[in-house]
PDB file of C-alpha atoms in Angstrom:
ATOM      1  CA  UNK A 946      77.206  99.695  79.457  1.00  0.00           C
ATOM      2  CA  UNK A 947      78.175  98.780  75.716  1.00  0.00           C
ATOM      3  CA  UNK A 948      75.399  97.309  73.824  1.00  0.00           C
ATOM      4  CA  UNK A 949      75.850  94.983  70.995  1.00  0.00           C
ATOM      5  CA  UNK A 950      74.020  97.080  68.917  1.00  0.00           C
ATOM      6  CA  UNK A 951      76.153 100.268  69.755  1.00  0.00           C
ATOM      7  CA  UNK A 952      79.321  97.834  68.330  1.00  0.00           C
ATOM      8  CA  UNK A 953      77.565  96.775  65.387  1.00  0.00           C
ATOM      9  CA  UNK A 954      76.644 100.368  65.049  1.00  0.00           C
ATOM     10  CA  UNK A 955      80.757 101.332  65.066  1.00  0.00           C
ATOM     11  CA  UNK A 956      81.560  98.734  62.724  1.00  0.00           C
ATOM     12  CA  UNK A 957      80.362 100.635  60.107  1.00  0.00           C
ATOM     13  CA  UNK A 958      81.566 103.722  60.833  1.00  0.00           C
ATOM     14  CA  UNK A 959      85.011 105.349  59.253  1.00  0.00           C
ATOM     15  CA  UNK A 960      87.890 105.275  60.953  1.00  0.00           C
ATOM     16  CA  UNK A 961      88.058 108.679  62.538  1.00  0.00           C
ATOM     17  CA  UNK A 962      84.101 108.011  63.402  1.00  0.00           C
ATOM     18  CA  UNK A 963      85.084 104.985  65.096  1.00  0.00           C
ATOM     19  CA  UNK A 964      88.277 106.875  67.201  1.00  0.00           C
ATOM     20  CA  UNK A 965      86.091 109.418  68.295  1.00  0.00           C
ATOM     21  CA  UNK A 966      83.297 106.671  69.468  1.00  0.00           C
ATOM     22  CA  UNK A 967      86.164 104.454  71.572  1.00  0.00           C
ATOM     23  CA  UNK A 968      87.475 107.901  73.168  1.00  0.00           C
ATOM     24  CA  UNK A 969      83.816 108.872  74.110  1.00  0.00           C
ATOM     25  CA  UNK A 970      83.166 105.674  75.168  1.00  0.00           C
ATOM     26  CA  UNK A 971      86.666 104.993  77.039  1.00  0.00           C
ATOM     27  CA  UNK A 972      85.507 107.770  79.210  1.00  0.00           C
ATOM     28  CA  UNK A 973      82.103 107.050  79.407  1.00  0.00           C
ATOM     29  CA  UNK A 974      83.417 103.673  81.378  1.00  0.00           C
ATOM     30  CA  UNK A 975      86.487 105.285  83.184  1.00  0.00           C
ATOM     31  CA  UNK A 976      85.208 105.752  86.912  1.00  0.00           C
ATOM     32  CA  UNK A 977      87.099 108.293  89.268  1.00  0.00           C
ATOM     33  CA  UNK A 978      89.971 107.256  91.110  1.00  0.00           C
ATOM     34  CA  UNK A 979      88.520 107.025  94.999  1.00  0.00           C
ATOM     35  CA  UNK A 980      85.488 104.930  93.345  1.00  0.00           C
ATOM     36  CA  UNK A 981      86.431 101.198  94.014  1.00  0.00           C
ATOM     37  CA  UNK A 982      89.392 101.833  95.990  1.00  0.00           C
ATOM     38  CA  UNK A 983      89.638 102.034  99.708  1.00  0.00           C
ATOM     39  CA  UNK A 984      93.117 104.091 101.827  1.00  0.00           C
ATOM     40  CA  UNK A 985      94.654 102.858 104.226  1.00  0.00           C
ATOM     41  CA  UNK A 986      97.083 104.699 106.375  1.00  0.00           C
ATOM     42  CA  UNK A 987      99.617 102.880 108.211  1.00  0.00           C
ATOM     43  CA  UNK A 988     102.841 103.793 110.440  1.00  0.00           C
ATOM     44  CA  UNK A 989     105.899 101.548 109.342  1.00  0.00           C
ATOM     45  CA  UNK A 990     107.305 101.093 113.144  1.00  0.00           C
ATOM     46  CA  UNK A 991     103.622  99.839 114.243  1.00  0.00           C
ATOM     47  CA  UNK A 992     103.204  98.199 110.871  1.00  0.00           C
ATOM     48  CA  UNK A 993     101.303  94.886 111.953  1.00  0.00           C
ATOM     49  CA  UNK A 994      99.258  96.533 114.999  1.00  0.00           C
ATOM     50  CA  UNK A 995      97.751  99.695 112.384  1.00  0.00           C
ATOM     51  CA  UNK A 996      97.379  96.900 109.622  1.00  0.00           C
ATOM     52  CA  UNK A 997      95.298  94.940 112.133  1.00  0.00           C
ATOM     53  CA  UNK A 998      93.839  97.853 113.386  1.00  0.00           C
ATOM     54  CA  UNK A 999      93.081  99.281 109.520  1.00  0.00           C
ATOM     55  CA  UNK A1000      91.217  95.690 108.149  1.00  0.00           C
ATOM     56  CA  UNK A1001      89.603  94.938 110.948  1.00  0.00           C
ATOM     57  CA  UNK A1002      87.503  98.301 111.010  1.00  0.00           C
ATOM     58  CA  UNK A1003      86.764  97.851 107.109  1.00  0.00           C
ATOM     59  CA  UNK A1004      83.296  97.591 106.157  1.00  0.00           C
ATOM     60  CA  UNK A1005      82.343  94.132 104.932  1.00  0.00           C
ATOM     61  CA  UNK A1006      81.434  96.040 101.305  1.00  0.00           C
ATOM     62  CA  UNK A1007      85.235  97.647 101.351  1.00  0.00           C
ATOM     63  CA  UNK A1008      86.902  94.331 101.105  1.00  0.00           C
ATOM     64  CA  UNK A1009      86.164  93.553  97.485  1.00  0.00           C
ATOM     65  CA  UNK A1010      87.549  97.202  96.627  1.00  0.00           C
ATOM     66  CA  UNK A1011      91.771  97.689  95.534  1.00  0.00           C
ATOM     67  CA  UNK A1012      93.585  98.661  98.972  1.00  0.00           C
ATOM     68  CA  UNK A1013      95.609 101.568  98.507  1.00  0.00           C
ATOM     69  CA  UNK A1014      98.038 102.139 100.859  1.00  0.00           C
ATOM     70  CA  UNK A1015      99.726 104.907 102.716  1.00  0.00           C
ATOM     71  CA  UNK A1016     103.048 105.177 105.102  1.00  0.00           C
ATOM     72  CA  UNK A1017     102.153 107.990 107.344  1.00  0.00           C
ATOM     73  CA  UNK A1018     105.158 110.785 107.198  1.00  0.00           C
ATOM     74  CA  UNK A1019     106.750 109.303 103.533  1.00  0.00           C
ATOM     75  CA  UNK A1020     105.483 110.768 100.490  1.00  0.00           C
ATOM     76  CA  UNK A1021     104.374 108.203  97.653  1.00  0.00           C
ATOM     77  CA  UNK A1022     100.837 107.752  95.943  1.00  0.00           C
ATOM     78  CA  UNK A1023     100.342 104.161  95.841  1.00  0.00           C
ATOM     79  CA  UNK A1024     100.008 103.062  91.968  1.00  0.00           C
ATOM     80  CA  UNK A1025     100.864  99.196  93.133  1.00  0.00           C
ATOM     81  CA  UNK A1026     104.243  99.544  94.738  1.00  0.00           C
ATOM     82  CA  UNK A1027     102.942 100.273  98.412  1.00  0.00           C
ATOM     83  CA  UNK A1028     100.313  98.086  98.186  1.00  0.00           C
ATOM     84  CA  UNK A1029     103.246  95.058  97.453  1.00  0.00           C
ATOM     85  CA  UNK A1030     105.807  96.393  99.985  1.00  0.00           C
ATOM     86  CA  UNK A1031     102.798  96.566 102.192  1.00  0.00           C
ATOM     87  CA  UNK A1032     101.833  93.006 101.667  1.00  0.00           C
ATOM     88  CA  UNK A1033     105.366  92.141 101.383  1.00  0.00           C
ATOM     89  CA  UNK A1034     106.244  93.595 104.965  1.00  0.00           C
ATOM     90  CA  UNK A1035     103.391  92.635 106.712  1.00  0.00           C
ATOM     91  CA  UNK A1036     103.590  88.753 105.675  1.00  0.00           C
ATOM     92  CA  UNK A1037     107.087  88.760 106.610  1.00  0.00           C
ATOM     93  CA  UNK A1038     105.948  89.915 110.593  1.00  0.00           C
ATOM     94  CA  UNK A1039     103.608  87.849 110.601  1.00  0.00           C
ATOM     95  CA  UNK A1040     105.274  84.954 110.331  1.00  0.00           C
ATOM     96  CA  UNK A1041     108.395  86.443 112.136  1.00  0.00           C
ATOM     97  CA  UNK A1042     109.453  83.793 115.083  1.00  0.00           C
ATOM     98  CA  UNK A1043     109.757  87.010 117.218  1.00  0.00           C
ATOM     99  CA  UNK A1044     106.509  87.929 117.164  1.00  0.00           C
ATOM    100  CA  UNK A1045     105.315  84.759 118.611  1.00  0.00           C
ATOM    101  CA  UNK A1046     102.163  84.453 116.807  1.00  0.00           C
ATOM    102  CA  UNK A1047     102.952  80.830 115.000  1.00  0.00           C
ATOM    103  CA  UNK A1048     104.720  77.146 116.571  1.00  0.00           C
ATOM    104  CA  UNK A1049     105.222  73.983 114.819  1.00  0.00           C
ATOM    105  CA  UNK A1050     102.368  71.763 114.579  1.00  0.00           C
ATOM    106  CA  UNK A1051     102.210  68.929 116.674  1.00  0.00           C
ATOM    107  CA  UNK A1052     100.738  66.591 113.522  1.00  0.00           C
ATOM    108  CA  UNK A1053     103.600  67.779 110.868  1.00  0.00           C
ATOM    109  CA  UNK A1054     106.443  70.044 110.191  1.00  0.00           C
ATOM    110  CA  UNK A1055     105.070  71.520 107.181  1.00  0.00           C
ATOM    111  CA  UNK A1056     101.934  72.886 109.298  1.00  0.00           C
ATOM    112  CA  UNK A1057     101.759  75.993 112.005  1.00  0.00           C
ATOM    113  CA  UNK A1058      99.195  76.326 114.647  1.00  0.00           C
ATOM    114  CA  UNK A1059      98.324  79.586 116.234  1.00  0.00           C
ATOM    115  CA  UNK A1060     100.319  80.339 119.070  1.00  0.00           C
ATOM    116  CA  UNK A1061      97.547  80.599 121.883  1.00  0.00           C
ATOM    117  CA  UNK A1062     100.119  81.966 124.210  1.00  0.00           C
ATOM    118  CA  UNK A1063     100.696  85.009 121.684  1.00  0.00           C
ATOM    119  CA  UNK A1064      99.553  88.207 122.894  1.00  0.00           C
ATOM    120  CA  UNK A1065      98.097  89.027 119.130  1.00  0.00           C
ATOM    121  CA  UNK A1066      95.155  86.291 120.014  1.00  0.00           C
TER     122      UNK A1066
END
């Protein structure tokens, strides 16, 4: 990538020399924006069932990639703010008594067990 000697090589350079070197360099390093990220479309009334659905077909490679996240129908490009409301909402139906999917631990309050009763098992 960078090589010590292509540093040592800048330090001596003049100060526009050097500008010119970081730029070409900067973009050099800079990688597209698809390259090391992986979409993920999701409808926000199915939310947990297409988030399931979305993961669980991921290749095992795709999971070290950034999630970027869609709401099918709403317009947004997902810079970090989807990708926390997306974590935000899904966490929250996850553990939502509603859904079922959780029930007290029989060895302490501060533990949950998989419901085995839930249909999401």
């Amino acid at each position: 990538i960078v090589s010590y000697a292509d540093i040592a090589a800048a330090q001596i350079m003049d100060y526009e020399e050097k500008s010119g070197w970081f730029l070409n360099m900067c973009q050099r390093l800079a990688t597209h924006w698809e390259e090391g990220h992986i979409g993920l479309a999701v409808r926000r009334p199915y939310l947990l069932h297409d988030s399931m659905v979305a993961v669980l077909s991921l290749p095992r490679n795709a999971f070290h990639k950034t999630w970027r996240f869609e709401f099918i129908g709403e317009a947004g490009l997902d810079a970090g703010g989807l990708t926390r409301e997306w974590f935000q909402l899904v966490t929250e139906q996850l553990f939502d008594p509603d859904i079922g999917l959780w029930v007290q631990s029989e060895d302490s309050q501060m533990l949950m067990d998989i419901n085995p009763a839930s249909k999401w098992c």
